[in-house]
């Protein structure tokens, strides 16, 4: 078939595969190989000592970080000439080999962070003209000559954390396209006039990071070569106020725009600290985390262009009306936790913010025990957002129409009073905030009945958030009468349980309301009309209440259909309410509903078609109920379009009736996500499936119910039949056997008697007849006798002297057939009935002979026949049942038939 050589080859191949198989398998399991996808190879964290040679050659990105490489030999990189991005950070590379960029001409990104590169020479990067980003952070760089001078395209250079002793990276102009330079965490302490002169042609340079560099000397004009600089980061350098003012002076000739001065120990700002910036256009200044306790009056007067000032996390003791003097362009002032931690409470003087006429956003969150007076915010004529959250203002505890009066001149649109310890809102407290659209009052201690005056004047308000007010607010019919434009109202965990008992409903004017949160209130009683008029309601949150009674059919006055006016609902949350039933009408008409949440209730069997109107449903949550069955009559419609189903932790009944449809649906669906399906959906019943996943349910066990029933019927019938047969055999055994024999013979036997069979018998037929019929026998049968055919007639052929019984038995034995001449007389003849017939039948059965011929002289009823002779016509072959013809001309035919009947075989066929 095959030549010896090719046979050997294929044999070798097979062996090879067999031996390689397991090792491939191990590799896959340990996952110690690179992950390659879309041209990117990820070989990180593999303890590699060299670059793997077996990656696809067309990769453009290689991540080989966190390994044990000691170099990047061009030999191994030559395999991947298309590399654009190479990440070799976190290795032990001590040296860049020449020709790296000749091997990888397309390289744009090279990351060598956290290696041990020391000497960097001219040639090392000389060909890297396409390199855009070079990260050499956290090495031990020592520059020899001009190693960066070839980087014509470089935009980002990071040489931070290298213990560099100078900011100078070269002596001649280079890096013409540099945008960002990171020199952070190096050890130089001075910036000399010519240090940045190597960048004096880098007109794109925008950002310089000098974080944590311990500067103390700055020569004037040190930033002059990089005067296009826009952002300077000095975070964490702890250089103090004196050096900062030097930095500022040095920056005076630059285009500096943003200054980040975080964590620098600027305890005090003096009125000259920023003087150097007065010629610049700084718009962004971050002074957070400086432990700053004092701002001298006029400190910011040099920053008229400043737009954003961040002073979070400081220890300011006092703000005065001169603190922010000169900040006429400021739009955003961030003072989060800026006035905290102090022996005496920090103070905001009256008119402190008055200079800030452009301020739009003031954030005073997280401050300590401040006092708000009637002039605190005076002058903020542009303020649109005020955030006072998380602070304790003694003056806010009981709000009156004077408390925030200083904001009367501000076009405030958003007021954040979350967590400000408010206890009571008096009428008119917000009445002058005519532009307000969002009012946040969550997490306070408001305990009062809202009568309507509280929100008076808030003509434009669209959102009132009042969640988490310790369930001590009550509503009245007029609570929201002054705010008809409300779109969002949250009252979660804020209302007393009986807060919504009133009629008419407090919400009836809120035709624009789209979101209403009434959750976590323990509400047990609401009126059917509660949501009448809220025609635009889209989101309704009612979870964690006690609404179960409202939907009980046994409820006095019938179930309360409180959703009947909210036909545009999109999101409905009814979790944790103790619901154990849902009336069929409860969710009628909610055809827009996309999300329904009914978790943690006591729902068990849901009524058919209860969800049938929910044709838009996308998310259904029903986890932790008592649902046993998921039937199509209930769930087919709501589940037809779902993208998320959460129904875990129900005591599912894993039987065909209850779960088959659901598991089939789950198996089929590819557009609905069902998280936790594998381990959170467990069968509770029946015992065989207890605690197993519903997906273990075997659908085949339901498939062929009908054959199983048939089989059951069949087998039980068989058992009953057997019992009947056993009884019959016990009591009528001989008769059955007789019938059986005859039956078999009738079906199978038509063959003629064999010749020798005849010779065993002396007579062809033993004739049984009544005495009365003797004359008929004499006249009609006897003449038929000849040498071929002999009858045995008891009267004529019995051996003289033999007892009669013995003679009958003997003669029957000698006869091949037994011929009954049936008349009424025969049936009455005691001899015939008692003995001859019995004997005849006995003989027939004993000898297994089908040997009975009946000749009817009269029409005898079958019933009588069977009673007397234990025979029926139907049990014999039709040719063995003969009728004596009435018409004479048929007598020859009768004879013929008789002879045929007598000539038949007696034997049962084998
Ligand atoms: C700075 O404050 C001092 C007093 O503390 C004052 O004499 C001086 O004129 C102020 N300088 C400027 C520029 O405001
Ligand atoms: C900067 O401040 C000086 C006085 O300290 C003032 O003479 C000069 O006009 C200011 N320059 C600008 C641009 O405001
Ligand atoms: C500051 O902005 C003004 C115009 O807004 C401009 O004329 C001036 O040149 C800018 N100063 C600097 C240093 O960029
Ligand atoms: C403030 O409320 C008091 C009574 O509480 C009232 O006399 C006064 O007129 C109100 N002032 C304003 C400006 O509404
Ligand atoms: C505030 O409302 C007034 C009128 O009520 C209006 O003229 C002004 O433009 C509004 N301001 C803002 C910032 O919306
Ligand atoms: C409801 O909203 C519509 C459209 O935004 C607005 O025209 C209408 O004035 C609002 N209704 C109320 C009562 O504010
Ligand atoms: C789900 O599908 C798999 C294969 O397609 C089948 O073996 C399994 O029996 C099915 N399960 C159900 C519950 O339909
Ligand atoms: C889900 O399966 C159907 C048919 O099997 C297919 O037509 C449909 O695109 C699939 N949808 C998704 C999101 O895979």
PDB file of N, CA and C and ligand atoms in Angstrom, residues 663-664 667 697 699, ligand 7:
ATOM      1  N   UNK A 663     -37.585  25.615  32.036  1.00  0.00           N
ATOM      2  CA  UNK A 663     -36.237  25.140  31.698  1.00  0.00           C
ATOM      3  C   UNK A 663     -36.051  25.109  30.185  1.00  0.00           C
ATOM      4  N   UNK A 664     -37.087  24.772  29.471  1.00  0.00           N
ATOM      5  CA  UNK A 664     -36.983  24.794  28.015  1.00  0.00           C
ATOM      6  C   UNK A 664     -36.734  26.209  27.528  1.00  0.00           C
ATOM      7  N   UNK A 667     -33.255  27.272  28.276  1.00  0.00           N
ATOM      8  CA  UNK A 667     -32.315  26.604  27.375  1.00  0.00           C
ATOM      9  C   UNK A 667     -32.273  27.296  26.016  1.00  0.00           C
ATOM     10  N   UNK A 697     -33.016  19.301  35.523  1.00  0.00           N
ATOM     11  CA  UNK A 697     -34.307  18.659  35.270  1.00  0.00           C
ATOM     12  C   UNK A 697     -34.307  18.039  33.877  1.00  0.00           C
ATOM     13  N   UNK A 699     -35.850  16.973  30.669  1.00  0.00           N
ATOM     14  CA  UNK A 699     -37.080  17.232  29.898  1.00  0.00           C
ATOM     15  C   UNK A 699     -37.636  15.968  29.255  1.00  0.00           C
TER      16      UNK A 699
HETATM   17  C1  LIG B   7     -30.950  21.967  27.227  1.00  0.00           C
HETATM   18  O1  LIG B   7     -30.225  21.692  26.056  1.00  0.00           O
HETATM   19  C2  LIG B   7     -29.313  20.631  26.173  1.00  0.00           C
HETATM   20  C3  LIG B   7     -28.558  20.489  24.880  1.00  0.00           C
HETATM   21  O2  LIG B   7     -29.047  21.328  23.901  1.00  0.00           O
HETATM   22  C4  LIG B   7     -30.061  19.357  26.534  1.00  0.00           C
HETATM   23  O3  LIG B   7     -29.146  18.322  26.710  1.00  0.00           O
HETATM   24  C5  LIG B   7     -30.816  19.568  27.811  1.00  0.00           C
HETATM   25  O4  LIG B   7     -31.550  18.436  28.121  1.00  0.00           O
HETATM   26  C6  LIG B   7     -31.723  20.740  27.680  1.00  0.00           C
HETATM   27  N1  LIG B   7     -32.347  20.995  28.948  1.00  0.00           N
HETATM   28  C7  LIG B   7     -33.625  21.353  29.068  1.00  0.00           C
HETATM   29  C8  LIG B   7     -34.105  21.552  30.443  1.00  0.00           C
HETATM   30  O5  LIG B   7     -34.341  21.540  28.095  1.00  0.00           O
END
